[in-house]
PDB file of C-alpha atoms in Angstrom:
ATOM      1  CA  MET A   1      34.659  -4.732  24.497  1.00 55.00           C
ATOM      2  CA  LEU A   2      35.690  -6.145  21.544  1.00 54.00           C
ATOM      3  CA  LEU A   3      32.098  -7.650  21.060  1.00 54.00           C
ATOM      4  CA  ILE A   4      30.879  -4.241  21.448  1.00 55.00           C
ATOM      5  CA  PHE A   5      33.344  -3.086  19.148  1.00 53.00           C
ATOM      6  CA  ILE A   6      32.386  -5.536  16.356  1.00 52.00           C
ATOM      7  CA  VAL A   7      28.500  -5.095  17.000  1.00 51.00           C
ATOM      8  CA  SER A   8      28.834  -1.172  16.561  1.00 51.00           C
ATOM      9  CA  PHE A   9      31.142  -1.541  13.885  1.00 48.00           C
ATOM     10  CA  THR A  10      28.652  -4.104  11.900  1.00 48.00           C
ATOM     11  CA  PHE A  11      25.878  -1.281  12.634  1.00 49.00           C
ATOM     12  CA  SER A  12      27.526   1.226  10.953  1.00 47.00           C
ATOM     13  CA  MET A  13      28.522  -0.712   7.790  1.00 46.00           C
ATOM     14  CA  THR A  14      24.859  -1.851   6.812  1.00 48.00           C
ATOM     15  CA  GLN A  15      23.530   1.723   6.958  1.00 55.00           C
ATOM     16  CA  SER A  16      19.873   0.282   6.964  1.00 57.00           C
ATOM     17  CA  ILE A  17      16.605   1.197   8.649  1.00 59.00           C
ATOM     18  CA  ASP A  18      14.018  -1.423   8.651  1.00 66.00           C
ATOM     19  CA  GLY A  19      15.236  -3.665   5.953  1.00 75.00           C
ATOM     20  CA  PHE A  20      16.166  -1.141   3.530  1.00 83.00           C
ATOM     21  CA  VAL A  21      19.918  -1.012   2.658  1.00 84.00           C
ATOM     22  CA  PHE A  22      21.424   2.710   1.872  1.00 85.00           C
ATOM     23  CA  GLU A  23      24.703   3.129  -0.241  1.00 82.00           C
ATOM     24  CA  HIS A  24      25.464   6.154   1.810  1.00 84.00           C
ATOM     25  CA  GLU A  25      24.830   7.719   5.301  1.00 87.00           C
ATOM     26  CA  SER A  26      23.460  10.852   3.635  1.00 87.00           C
ATOM     27  CA  GLU A  27      20.624   8.994   2.072  1.00 88.00           C
ATOM     28  CA  ARG A  28      19.635   7.082   5.161  1.00 89.00           C
ATOM     29  CA  LYS A  29      19.446  10.515   6.962  1.00 90.00           C
ATOM     30  CA  ARG A  30      17.554  11.830   3.949  1.00 91.00           C
ATOM     31  CA  PHE A  31      15.268   8.565   4.442  1.00 92.00           C
ATOM     32  CA  GLY A  32      15.122   9.017   8.335  1.00 90.00           C
ATOM     33  CA  ARG A  33      14.132  12.912   7.656  1.00 90.00           C
ATOM     34  CA  LEU A  34      11.543  12.195   4.926  1.00 91.00           C
ATOM     35  CA  ILE A  35       9.339   9.219   6.448  1.00 90.00           C
ATOM     36  CA  GLU A  36       9.385  11.695   9.622  1.00 90.00           C
ATOM     37  CA  GLU A  37       7.939  14.193   7.381  1.00 89.00           C
ATOM     38  CA  PHE A  38       4.823  12.746   6.133  1.00 90.00           C
ATOM     39  CA  ARG A  39       1.733  11.670   8.049  1.00 88.00           C
ATOM     40  CA  CYS A  40       0.604   8.019   8.065  1.00 86.00           C
ATOM     41  CA  PRO A  41      -2.893   8.299   5.920  1.00 82.00           C
ATOM     42  CA  GLN A  42      -4.723   5.469   8.131  1.00 79.00           C
ATOM     43  CA  CYS A  43      -3.766   6.565  11.183  1.00 76.00           C
ATOM     44  CA  VAL A  44      -4.269  10.360  11.508  1.00 70.00           C
ATOM     45  CA  ASN A  45      -1.457  11.625  13.965  1.00 79.00           C
ATOM     46  CA  THR A  46       1.484   9.316  13.473  1.00 85.00           C
ATOM     47  CA  ASN A  47       4.249   9.984  11.119  1.00 88.00           C
ATOM     48  CA  LEU A  48       5.000   7.294   8.342  1.00 88.00           C
ATOM     49  CA  ALA A  49       8.195   6.504  10.285  1.00 87.00           C
ATOM     50  CA  GLY A  50       6.339   5.521  13.614  1.00 85.00           C
ATOM     51  CA  SER A  51       3.444   3.782  12.142  1.00 85.00           C
ATOM     52  CA  ASP A  52       3.358  -0.324  11.453  1.00 83.00           C
ATOM     53  CA  ALA A  53      -0.298   0.364   9.066  1.00 85.00           C
ATOM     54  CA  PRO A  54       0.331  -1.640   5.528  1.00 85.00           C
ATOM     55  CA  ILE A  55      -0.072   1.637   3.947  1.00 87.00           C
ATOM     56  CA  ALA A  56       2.590   3.268   5.668  1.00 89.00           C
ATOM     57  CA  GLN A  57       5.029   0.269   5.061  1.00 89.00           C
ATOM     58  CA  ASP A  58       4.134   0.692   1.168  1.00 90.00           C
ATOM     59  CA  LEU A  59       4.853   4.539   1.631  1.00 92.00           C
ATOM     60  CA  ARG A  60       7.947   4.143   3.078  1.00 92.00           C
ATOM     61  CA  LYS A  61       8.880   1.553   0.330  1.00 91.00           C
ATOM     62  CA  THR A  62       7.917   4.387  -2.040  1.00 92.00           C
ATOM     63  CA  VAL A  63       9.982   6.827  -0.291  1.00 93.00           C
ATOM     64  CA  PHE A  64      12.917   4.608  -0.487  1.00 93.00           C
ATOM     65  CA  SER A  65      12.635   4.090  -3.916  1.00 91.00           C
ATOM     66  CA  LEU A  66      12.033   7.769  -5.100  1.00 93.00           C
ATOM     67  CA  ILE A  67      15.456   8.080  -3.415  1.00 92.00           C
ATOM     68  CA  GLN A  68      16.988   5.478  -5.290  1.00 90.00           C
ATOM     69  CA  ASP A  69      15.476   7.068  -8.338  1.00 90.00           C
ATOM     70  CA  GLY A  70      17.503  10.486  -7.646  1.00 89.00           C
ATOM     71  CA  LYS A  71      14.604  12.165  -7.050  1.00 91.00           C
ATOM     72  CA  SER A  72      15.044  15.502  -5.160  1.00 92.00           C
ATOM     73  CA  ASP A  73      13.052  16.213  -1.635  1.00 92.00           C
ATOM     74  CA  GLN A  74      10.587  18.241  -2.824  1.00 92.00           C
ATOM     75  CA  GLU A  75      10.069  15.580  -6.019  1.00 93.00           C
ATOM     76  CA  ILE A  76       9.292  13.369  -3.363  1.00 93.00           C
ATOM     77  CA  ARG A  77       6.654  15.268  -1.352  1.00 92.00           C
ATOM     78  CA  ASP A  78       5.222  16.293  -4.692  1.00 92.00           C
ATOM     79  CA  TYR A  79       4.471  12.711  -5.541  1.00 92.00           C
ATOM     80  CA  LEU A  80       2.878  12.117  -2.176  1.00 91.00           C
ATOM     81  CA  ARG A  81       0.626  15.130  -2.130  1.00 89.00           C
ATOM     82  CA  GLU A  82      -0.849  14.718  -5.713  1.00 89.00           C
ATOM     83  CA  ARG A  83      -1.897  11.150  -4.710  1.00 89.00           C
ATOM     84  CA  TYR A  84      -2.925  11.480  -0.977  1.00 88.00           C
ATOM     85  CA  GLY A  85      -3.475  15.453  -0.787  1.00 84.00           C
ATOM     86  CA  ASP A  86      -2.417  18.245   1.466  1.00 83.00           C
ATOM     87  CA  PHE A  87      -3.342  15.791   4.287  1.00 81.00           C
ATOM     88  CA  ILE A  88       0.012  13.633   4.461  1.00 86.00           C
ATOM     89  CA  LEU A  89       2.016  16.633   4.790  1.00 86.00           C
ATOM     90  CA  PHE A  90       2.644  17.489   8.583  1.00 83.00           C
ATOM     91  CA  LYS A  91       3.834  21.125   7.297  1.00 81.00           C
ATOM     92  CA  PRO A  92       1.122  22.711   5.248  1.00 78.00           C
ATOM     93  CA  ARG A  93       1.851  24.491   2.243  1.00 79.00           C
ATOM     94  CA  PHE A  94       1.137  28.286   1.642  1.00 78.00           C
ATOM     95  CA  THR A  95      -1.766  28.383  -0.226  1.00 77.00           C
ATOM     96  CA  PRO A  96      -5.305  30.470  -0.118  1.00 77.00           C
ATOM     97  CA  GLY A  97      -6.818  27.733   2.120  1.00 74.00           C
ATOM     98  CA  THR A  98      -3.966  28.016   4.448  1.00 78.00           C
ATOM     99  CA  TRP A  99      -3.125  31.564   4.821  1.00 82.00           C
ATOM    100  CA  ALA A 100      -5.445  32.056   7.880  1.00 81.00           C
ATOM    101  CA  LEU A 101      -3.235  29.240   9.437  1.00 81.00           C
ATOM    102  CA  TRP A 102       0.270  30.694   8.640  1.00 84.00           C
ATOM    103  CA  GLY A 103      -0.660  34.483   8.893  1.00 87.00           C
ATOM    104  CA  THR A 104      -2.748  34.062  12.520  1.00 87.00           C
ATOM    105  CA  PRO A 105       0.382  33.612  14.704  1.00 89.00           C
ATOM    106  CA  ILE A 106       1.887  36.904  12.826  1.00 91.00           C
ATOM    107  CA  VAL A 107      -1.344  38.802  13.387  1.00 92.00           C
ATOM    108  CA  LEU A 108      -1.623  37.799  17.151  1.00 92.00           C
ATOM    109  CA  LEU A 109       2.252  39.075  17.644  1.00 93.00           C
ATOM    110  CA  LEU A 110       1.639  42.365  15.890  1.00 93.00           C
ATOM    111  CA  LEU A 111      -1.745  42.685  18.025  1.00 92.00           C
ATOM    112  CA  ALA A 112      -0.032  41.806  21.145  1.00 91.00           C
ATOM    113  CA  THR A 113       3.032  44.115  20.423  1.00 91.00           C
ATOM    114  CA  TRP A 114       0.461  47.093  20.125  1.00 90.00           C
ATOM    115  CA  PHE A 115      -1.374  46.201  23.184  1.00 88.00           C
ATOM    116  CA  LEU A 116       1.843  46.018  25.149  1.00 89.00           C
ATOM    117  CA  MET A 117       3.089  49.138  23.751  1.00 87.00           C
ATOM    118  CA  GLY A 118      -0.344  50.777  24.769  1.00 85.00           C
ATOM    119  CA  ILE A 119       0.216  49.668  28.359  1.00 83.00           C
ATOM    120  CA  ARG A 120       3.680  51.030  28.558  1.00 82.00           C
ATOM    121  CA  GLU A 121       2.881  54.575  26.963  1.00 79.00           C
ATOM    122  CA  LYS A 122       0.042  54.770  29.673  1.00 76.00           C
ATOM    123  CA  ARG A 123       2.356  53.754  32.377  1.00 75.00           C
ATOM    124  CA  ASN A 124       4.915  56.693  31.380  1.00 74.00           C
ATOM    125  CA  ALA A 125       1.970  58.857  31.441  1.00 70.00           C
ATOM    126  CA  ILE A 126       0.975  58.472  34.959  1.00 68.00           C
ATOM    127  CA  THR A 127       4.548  58.503  36.151  1.00 67.00           C
ATOM    128  CA  LEU A 128       4.604  62.100  34.522  1.00 64.00           C
ATOM    129  CA  ASP A 129       1.532  62.871  36.083  1.00 71.00           C
ATOM    130  CA  LEU A 130       2.980  61.908  39.322  1.00 72.00           C
ATOM    131  CA  ASN A 131       6.207  63.838  38.788  1.00 75.00           C
ATOM    132  CA  ASP A 132       4.107  66.550  38.130  1.00 77.00           C
ATOM    133  CA  MET A 133       2.157  67.068  41.048  1.00 75.00           C
ATOM    134  CA  GLN A 134       5.416  66.492  43.235  1.00 78.00           C
ATOM    135  CA  ARG A 135       6.534  69.363  41.604  1.00 80.00           C
ATOM    136  CA  VAL A 136       3.297  71.352  41.992  1.00 77.00           C
ATOM    137  CA  LYS A 137       3.440  70.469  45.813  1.00 80.00           C
ATOM    138  CA  GLU A 138       7.252  71.424  45.913  1.00 81.00           C
ATOM    139  CA  ILE A 139       6.627  74.824  44.172  1.00 80.00           C
ATOM    140  CA  SER A 140       3.585  75.744  46.145  1.00 78.00           C
ATOM    141  CA  GLY A 141       4.670  74.411  49.104  1.00 74.00           C
ATOM    142  CA  ILE A 142       1.456  72.610  50.077  1.00 67.00           C
ATOM    143  CA  HIS A 143       2.131  69.077  51.356  1.00 61.00           C
TER     144      HIS A 143
ATOM    145  CA  MET B   1     -16.134  57.448  31.151  1.00 55.00           C
ATOM    146  CA  GLU B   2     -13.849  56.340  28.589  1.00 66.00           C
ATOM    147  CA  ARG B   3     -11.999  53.970  31.263  1.00 71.00           C
ATOM    148  CA  ARG B   4     -15.092  52.384  31.993  1.00 77.00           C
ATOM    149  CA  LEU B   5     -15.583  51.458  28.429  1.00 77.00           C
ATOM    150  CA  LYS B   6     -12.507  50.346  28.394  1.00 77.00           C
ATOM    151  CA  THR B   7     -12.852  47.863  31.218  1.00 80.00           C
ATOM    152  CA  ARG B   8     -15.755  46.338  30.076  1.00 81.00           C
ATOM    153  CA  LEU B   9     -14.055  46.051  26.548  1.00 80.00           C
ATOM    154  CA  LEU B  10     -11.348  44.049  28.383  1.00 81.00           C
ATOM    155  CA  LEU B  11     -13.863  42.130  29.730  1.00 84.00           C
ATOM    156  CA  VAL B  12     -15.831  40.615  26.948  1.00 86.00           C
ATOM    157  CA  THR B  13     -12.418  40.155  25.273  1.00 86.00           C
ATOM    158  CA  PRO B  14     -12.463  36.358  26.357  1.00 88.00           C
ATOM    159  CA  LEU B  15     -15.854  36.127  25.320  1.00 91.00           C
ATOM    160  CA  ILE B  16     -15.055  37.452  21.701  1.00 91.00           C
ATOM    161  CA  GLY B  17     -12.462  34.808  21.403  1.00 91.00           C
ATOM    162  CA  PHE B  18     -14.418  32.340  22.702  1.00 93.00           C
ATOM    163  CA  GLY B  19     -16.774  33.582  19.838  1.00 93.00           C
ATOM    164  CA  ILE B  20     -13.857  33.318  17.185  1.00 92.00           C
ATOM    165  CA  LEU B  21     -13.111  29.715  18.558  1.00 92.00           C
ATOM    166  CA  VAL B  22     -16.615  28.390  18.169  1.00 93.00           C
ATOM    167  CA  PHE B  23     -17.120  29.747  14.531  1.00 92.00           C
ATOM    168  CA  PHE B  24     -13.893  28.141  13.582  1.00 86.00           C
ATOM    169  CA  LEU B  25     -14.869  24.837  15.180  1.00 88.00           C
ATOM    170  CA  GLY B  26     -17.979  24.899  13.458  1.00 88.00           C
ATOM    171  CA  ILE B  27     -16.473  25.308  10.120  1.00 84.00           C
ATOM    172  CA  GLY B  28     -14.167  22.584  11.212  1.00 79.00           C
ATOM    173  CA  PHE B  29     -17.117  20.144  12.300  1.00 79.00           C
ATOM    174  CA  ARG B  30     -19.272  20.826   9.180  1.00 77.00           C
ATOM    175  CA  LEU B  31     -16.244  19.999   6.782  1.00 70.00           C
ATOM    176  CA  GLY B  32     -16.656  16.260   8.281  1.00 60.00           C
ATOM    177  CA  GLU B  33     -15.136  13.132   7.025  1.00 56.00           C
ATOM    178  CA  HIS B  34     -15.236  14.326   3.733  1.00 53.00           C
ATOM    179  CA  ASN B  35     -12.057  16.614   4.236  1.00 50.00           C
ATOM    180  CA  VAL B  36     -10.504  14.399   6.412  1.00 56.00           C
ATOM    181  CA  HIS B  37      -9.543  11.817   3.570  1.00 62.00           C
ATOM    182  CA  PRO B  38      -9.346  14.940   0.370  1.00 58.00           C
ATOM    183  CA  SER B  39     -10.250  13.004  -2.823  1.00 65.00           C
ATOM    184  CA  ALA B  40      -6.739  13.787  -4.313  1.00 78.00           C
ATOM    185  CA  MET B  41      -7.060  11.942  -7.652  1.00 84.00           C
ATOM    186  CA  LEU B  42     -10.621  13.211  -7.798  1.00 86.00           C
ATOM    187  CA  ASN B  43     -11.071  13.809 -11.874  1.00 87.00           C
ATOM    188  CA  ASP B  44      -7.470  12.555 -12.558  1.00 90.00           C
ATOM    189  CA  PRO B  45      -6.275   9.571 -14.944  1.00 93.00           C
ATOM    190  CA  PHE B  46      -6.376   6.291 -13.203  1.00 94.00           C
ATOM    191  CA  PRO B  47      -2.712   5.598 -13.005  1.00 94.00           C
ATOM    192  CA  GLU B  48      -1.117   3.299 -15.631  1.00 94.00           C
ATOM    193  CA  PHE B  49       0.218  -0.172 -14.102  1.00 94.00           C
ATOM    194  CA  SER B  50       0.855  -3.707 -15.702  1.00 94.00           C
ATOM    195  CA  SER B  51       0.214  -6.793 -13.277  1.00 95.00           C
ATOM    196  CA  MET B  52      -1.441 -10.026 -13.321  1.00 94.00           C
ATOM    197  CA  SER B  53      -5.017 -11.432 -13.348  1.00 95.00           C
ATOM    198  CA  LEU B  54      -5.631 -13.412 -10.135  1.00 94.00           C
ATOM    199  CA  LEU B  55      -8.348 -15.559 -11.576  1.00 92.00           C
ATOM    200  CA  ASP B  56      -6.188 -16.918 -14.864  1.00 91.00           C
ATOM    201  CA  ASP B  57      -2.563 -15.293 -14.571  1.00 91.00           C
ATOM    202  CA  GLU B  58      -2.939 -13.407 -17.739  1.00 93.00           C
ATOM    203  CA  PRO B  59      -1.176  -9.806 -17.765  1.00 95.00           C
ATOM    204  CA  ILE B  60      -3.754  -6.936 -17.575  1.00 95.00           C
ATOM    205  CA  THR B  61      -2.865  -3.163 -17.890  1.00 95.00           C
ATOM    206  CA  ARG B  62      -4.670  -0.099 -17.573  1.00 94.00           C
ATOM    207  CA  GLU B  63      -5.858  -0.416 -20.979  1.00 94.00           C
ATOM    208  CA  ASP B  64      -7.281  -3.264 -20.053  1.00 93.00           C
ATOM    209  CA  LEU B  65      -9.739  -1.580 -17.947  1.00 91.00           C
ATOM    210  CA  ILE B  66     -10.803   1.664 -19.663  1.00 91.00           C
ATOM    211  CA  GLY B  67     -13.197   1.747 -22.478  1.00 91.00           C
ATOM    212  CA  THR B  68     -16.095   1.494 -20.476  1.00 92.00           C
ATOM    213  CA  PHE B  69     -17.490   2.548 -16.838  1.00 93.00           C
ATOM    214  CA  ARG B  70     -15.923   0.545 -13.998  1.00 95.00           C
ATOM    215  CA  LEU B  71     -16.012   0.229 -10.464  1.00 96.00           C
ATOM    216  CA  VAL B  72     -12.671  -0.118  -9.264  1.00 96.00           C
ATOM    217  CA  ASN B  73     -12.833  -1.942  -5.828  1.00 96.00           C
ATOM    218  CA  VAL B  74      -9.755  -2.618  -3.541  1.00 96.00           C
ATOM    219  CA  TRP B  75      -9.945  -5.367  -1.217  1.00 95.00           C
ATOM    220  CA  ALA B  76      -8.354  -8.602   0.406  1.00 95.00           C
ATOM    221  CA  SER B  77      -8.925 -11.395   1.980  1.00 95.00           C
ATOM    222  CA  TRP B  78      -7.580 -10.148   5.440  1.00 93.00           C
ATOM    223  CA  CYS B  79      -9.804  -7.170   5.152  1.00 92.00           C
ATOM    224  CA  THR B  80     -12.885  -7.593   7.321  1.00 92.00           C
ATOM    225  CA  ALA B  81     -14.759  -4.660   6.507  1.00 92.00           C
ATOM    226  CA  CYS B  82     -14.614  -5.822   2.472  1.00 94.00           C
ATOM    227  CA  ILE B  83     -17.030  -8.504   3.899  1.00 95.00           C
ATOM    228  CA  GLU B  84     -19.716  -5.436   4.769  1.00 94.00           C
ATOM    229  CA  GLU B  85     -19.492  -4.015   1.259  1.00 95.00           C
ATOM    230  CA  HIS B  86     -19.687  -7.494  -0.617  1.00 96.00           C
ATOM    231  CA  ASP B  87     -23.567  -8.162  -0.738  1.00 95.00           C
ATOM    232  CA  LEU B  88     -23.890  -4.892  -2.501  1.00 96.00           C
ATOM    233  CA  LEU B  89     -20.849  -5.281  -4.887  1.00 96.00           C
ATOM    234  CA  LEU B  90     -22.446  -8.858  -5.750  1.00 96.00           C
ATOM    235  CA  GLU B  91     -25.805  -7.103  -6.173  1.00 95.00           C
ATOM    236  CA  LEU B  92     -24.387  -4.306  -8.535  1.00 95.00           C
ATOM    237  CA  ALA B  93     -22.705  -6.807 -10.386  1.00 95.00           C
ATOM    238  CA  ARG B  94     -25.777  -9.374 -10.725  1.00 94.00           C
ATOM    239  CA  SER B  95     -28.014  -6.702 -12.022  1.00 94.00           C
ATOM    240  CA  GLY B  96     -25.802  -5.386 -14.536  1.00 91.00           C
ATOM    241  CA  THR B  97     -25.336  -2.092 -12.846  1.00 91.00           C
ATOM    242  CA  ILE B  98     -21.859  -1.573 -13.711  1.00 93.00           C
ATOM    243  CA  SER B  99     -18.655  -3.678 -14.231  1.00 95.00           C
ATOM    244  CA  ILE B 100     -16.417  -4.492 -11.304  1.00 96.00           C
ATOM    245  CA  ILE B 101     -12.663  -4.577 -11.562  1.00 96.00           C
ATOM    246  CA  GLY B 102     -11.100  -5.988  -7.935  1.00 96.00           C
ATOM    247  CA  ILE B 103      -7.951  -4.657  -6.869  1.00 96.00           C
ATOM    248  CA  ASN B 104      -6.270  -7.670  -4.350  1.00 96.00           C
ATOM    249  CA  TYR B 105      -4.280  -5.719  -2.354  1.00 94.00           C
ATOM    250  CA  ARG B 106      -1.464  -6.920  -0.490  1.00 92.00           C
ATOM    251  CA  ASP B 107      -3.050 -10.736  -0.441  1.00 94.00           C
ATOM    252  CA  GLN B 108      -1.823 -14.043  -0.925  1.00 94.00           C
ATOM    253  CA  ALA B 109      -3.331 -15.455  -4.297  1.00 94.00           C
ATOM    254  CA  GLU B 110      -4.764 -18.682  -2.540  1.00 95.00           C
ATOM    255  CA  GLU B 111      -6.556 -17.015   0.086  1.00 95.00           C
ATOM    256  CA  ALA B 112      -7.961 -14.491  -2.091  1.00 95.00           C
ATOM    257  CA  LYS B 113      -9.392 -17.194  -4.677  1.00 96.00           C
ATOM    258  CA  THR B 114     -10.504 -19.296  -1.637  1.00 96.00           C
ATOM    259  CA  TRP B 115     -12.464 -15.893  -0.246  1.00 96.00           C
ATOM    260  CA  LEU B 116     -14.067 -15.329  -3.494  1.00 95.00           C
ATOM    261  CA  TYR B 117     -15.197 -19.018  -3.672  1.00 95.00           C
ATOM    262  CA  GLU B 118     -16.660 -18.926  -0.642  1.00 95.00           C
ATOM    263  CA  ARG B 119     -18.320 -15.565  -0.789  1.00 95.00           C
ATOM    264  CA  GLY B 120     -19.257 -15.111  -4.580  1.00 95.00           C
ATOM    265  CA  ASN B 121     -17.387 -13.077  -7.183  1.00 96.00           C
ATOM    266  CA  PRO B 122     -18.517  -9.980  -7.950  1.00 96.00           C
ATOM    267  CA  TYR B 123     -15.423  -8.932 -10.010  1.00 96.00           C
ATOM    268  CA  GLU B 124     -15.109  -9.203 -14.022  1.00 95.00           C
ATOM    269  CA  THR B 125     -11.276  -9.258 -13.362  1.00 95.00           C
ATOM    270  CA  VAL B 126      -9.073  -9.116 -10.493  1.00 96.00           C
ATOM    271  CA  VAL B 127      -5.968  -7.368 -10.720  1.00 96.00           C
ATOM    272  CA  VAL B 128      -3.026  -8.289  -8.484  1.00 96.00           C
ATOM    273  CA  ASP B 129      -1.029  -5.698  -6.323  1.00 95.00           C
ATOM    274  CA  ALA B 130       0.759  -7.934  -3.776  1.00 92.00           C
ATOM    275  CA  LYS B 131       3.130  -5.352  -2.767  1.00 90.00           C
ATOM    276  CA  GLY B 132       0.654  -2.490  -2.811  1.00 90.00           C
ATOM    277  CA  GLU B 133       2.396  -0.605  -5.629  1.00 90.00           C
ATOM    278  CA  ILE B 134      -0.738   0.216  -7.364  1.00 93.00           C
ATOM    279  CA  CYS B 135      -2.405   1.155  -4.428  1.00 92.00           C
ATOM    280  CA  VAL B 136       0.069   3.807  -3.791  1.00 91.00           C
ATOM    281  CA  ASP B 137      -0.120   5.381  -7.088  1.00 91.00           C
ATOM    282  CA  LEU B 138      -3.752   5.284  -6.306  1.00 91.00           C
ATOM    283  CA  GLY B 139      -3.949   7.073  -3.374  1.00 89.00           C
ATOM    284  CA  VAL B 140      -5.332   4.446  -1.561  1.00 90.00           C
ATOM    285  CA  TYR B 141      -5.328   4.800   2.412  1.00 86.00           C
ATOM    286  CA  GLY B 142      -6.303   1.050   2.717  1.00 85.00           C
ATOM    287  CA  ALA B 143      -8.602  -1.587   1.830  1.00 87.00           C
ATOM    288  CA  PRO B 144     -11.723  -1.300   1.525  1.00 93.00           C
ATOM    289  CA  GLU B 145     -11.487   1.752  -1.062  1.00 93.00           C
ATOM    290  CA  SER B 146     -13.667   2.246  -4.470  1.00 94.00           C
ATOM    291  CA  PHE B 147     -13.246   3.998  -7.618  1.00 94.00           C
ATOM    292  CA  LEU B 148     -15.452   4.866 -10.205  1.00 93.00           C
ATOM    293  CA  VAL B 149     -14.115   5.274 -13.491  1.00 94.00           C
ATOM    294  CA  ASP B 150     -15.289   6.772 -16.847  1.00 92.00           C
ATOM    295  CA  PRO B 151     -14.773   5.200 -20.229  1.00 93.00           C
ATOM    296  CA  GLU B 152     -11.726   7.451 -20.960  1.00 93.00           C
ATOM    297  CA  GLY B 153     -10.243   6.299 -17.896  1.00 93.00           C
ATOM    298  CA  ILE B 154     -10.809   9.314 -15.497  1.00 93.00           C
ATOM    299  CA  ILE B 155     -11.378   8.775 -11.787  1.00 92.00           C
ATOM    300  CA  ARG B 156     -14.984  10.536 -11.223  1.00 90.00           C
ATOM    301  CA  ALA B 157     -15.905   9.049  -7.528  1.00 90.00           C
ATOM    302  CA  LYS B 158     -14.001   7.781  -4.689  1.00 89.00           C
ATOM    303  CA  GLN B 159     -14.919   6.173  -1.237  1.00 90.00           C
ATOM    304  CA  VAL B 160     -12.551   5.151   1.428  1.00 88.00           C
ATOM    305  CA  GLY B 161     -13.486   2.893   3.230  1.00 89.00           C
ATOM    306  CA  VAL B 162     -16.886   0.585   2.933  1.00 92.00           C
ATOM    307  CA  LEU B 163     -18.805   1.484   0.045  1.00 93.00           C
ATOM    308  CA  THR B 164     -22.074   1.879   1.564  1.00 92.00           C
ATOM    309  CA  ARG B 165     -25.494   1.918   0.221  1.00 93.00           C
ATOM    310  CA  THR B 166     -26.154   5.531   1.076  1.00 92.00           C
ATOM    311  CA  ALA B 167     -22.680   6.047  -0.783  1.00 90.00           C
ATOM    312  CA  TRP B 168     -23.311   4.445  -3.568  1.00 93.00           C
ATOM    313  CA  MET B 169     -26.862   5.879  -4.360  1.00 92.00           C
ATOM    314  CA  GLU B 170     -25.839   9.461  -3.359  1.00 89.00           C
ATOM    315  CA  GLU B 171     -22.687   9.830  -4.833  1.00 87.00           C
ATOM    316  CA  PHE B 172     -21.795   7.218  -7.442  1.00 91.00           C
ATOM    317  CA  GLN B 173     -25.082   5.938  -8.726  1.00 91.00           C
ATOM    318  CA  PRO B 174     -26.288  10.072  -9.975  1.00 89.00           C
ATOM    319  CA  TRP B 175     -23.250  10.540 -11.701  1.00 87.00           C
ATOM    320  CA  LEU B 176     -23.112   7.187 -13.240  1.00 88.00           C
ATOM    321  CA  GLU B 177     -26.831   7.663 -14.637  1.00 87.00           C
ATOM    322  CA  ALA B 178     -26.094  11.354 -15.709  1.00 84.00           C
ATOM    323  CA  GLN B 179     -23.118  10.507 -17.857  1.00 80.00           C
ATOM    324  CA  VAL B 180     -24.582   7.038 -19.135  1.00 74.00           C
ATOM    325  CA  GLU B 181     -26.835   9.159 -20.880  1.00 73.00           C
ATOM    326  CA  GLN B 182     -24.105  11.083 -22.592  1.00 72.00           C
ATOM    327  CA  TYR B 183     -22.572   8.148 -24.068  1.00 65.00           C
TER     328      TYR B 183
END
């Protein structure tokens, strides 16, 4: 029990990821979030956090030192994008080249809504038709 | 009659969807490798750096690099793909086609020197980048990688991965020839 306490205590004291030591818990969290946001340039479908490629190690170091320099999240994103292009961002920016990417889901949603509303209207129309038929039958007395 | 038309339209919808998919996949495949690694640093100035020369331990900065056309080549002794382009680099250096500057990426100095001694040295100077800091500033993906830098220090062409003969002939050489005439 005491051992567990000591171990957990030392862990919370160092606040380090992978050899990087942070002064504040908030910085460590920022670091963890940022390295998950960038794609490892060499390995296509892994982020910086999950890659052991030399370039990913270097970029983690870069992100760490940029945080130490007091750079904002956006400044760090811009720094990496200037050097590695949009490729490095897992969440693409809204540019003339990516409008289709961002716009398609919205357009599809609108189309689906329009389509569903069309079906509902048609169903209502049919129900009305049947009601009318019923009334016609009742009034006319023919079954 | 109208209903039949609608049913037909509904039947061809998957076909239209498939058509759109093929259209975009077609564009995607045609873009090919080039857009997988976009040339982010193209037409940007070569970044500032200050380091040491591998062979004589002299300080070296960006200033030493500019003033003439350079082929800047990122390599390392641990990099097996670098061996593939080595013959071409030696050829370019020996024929005096272009001055080649090496950037020794995340390497041990002794191993790098041995590598050059055993295989021949195409580099006019080798810049030490043991921590990979210059390479991050250059937007390097990994070794090997090559940049064509003009006398003003602007990056004009870039090859991610092995500098093949084809890449040299098709992208680096035509640009170099056109520019050399101007200077």
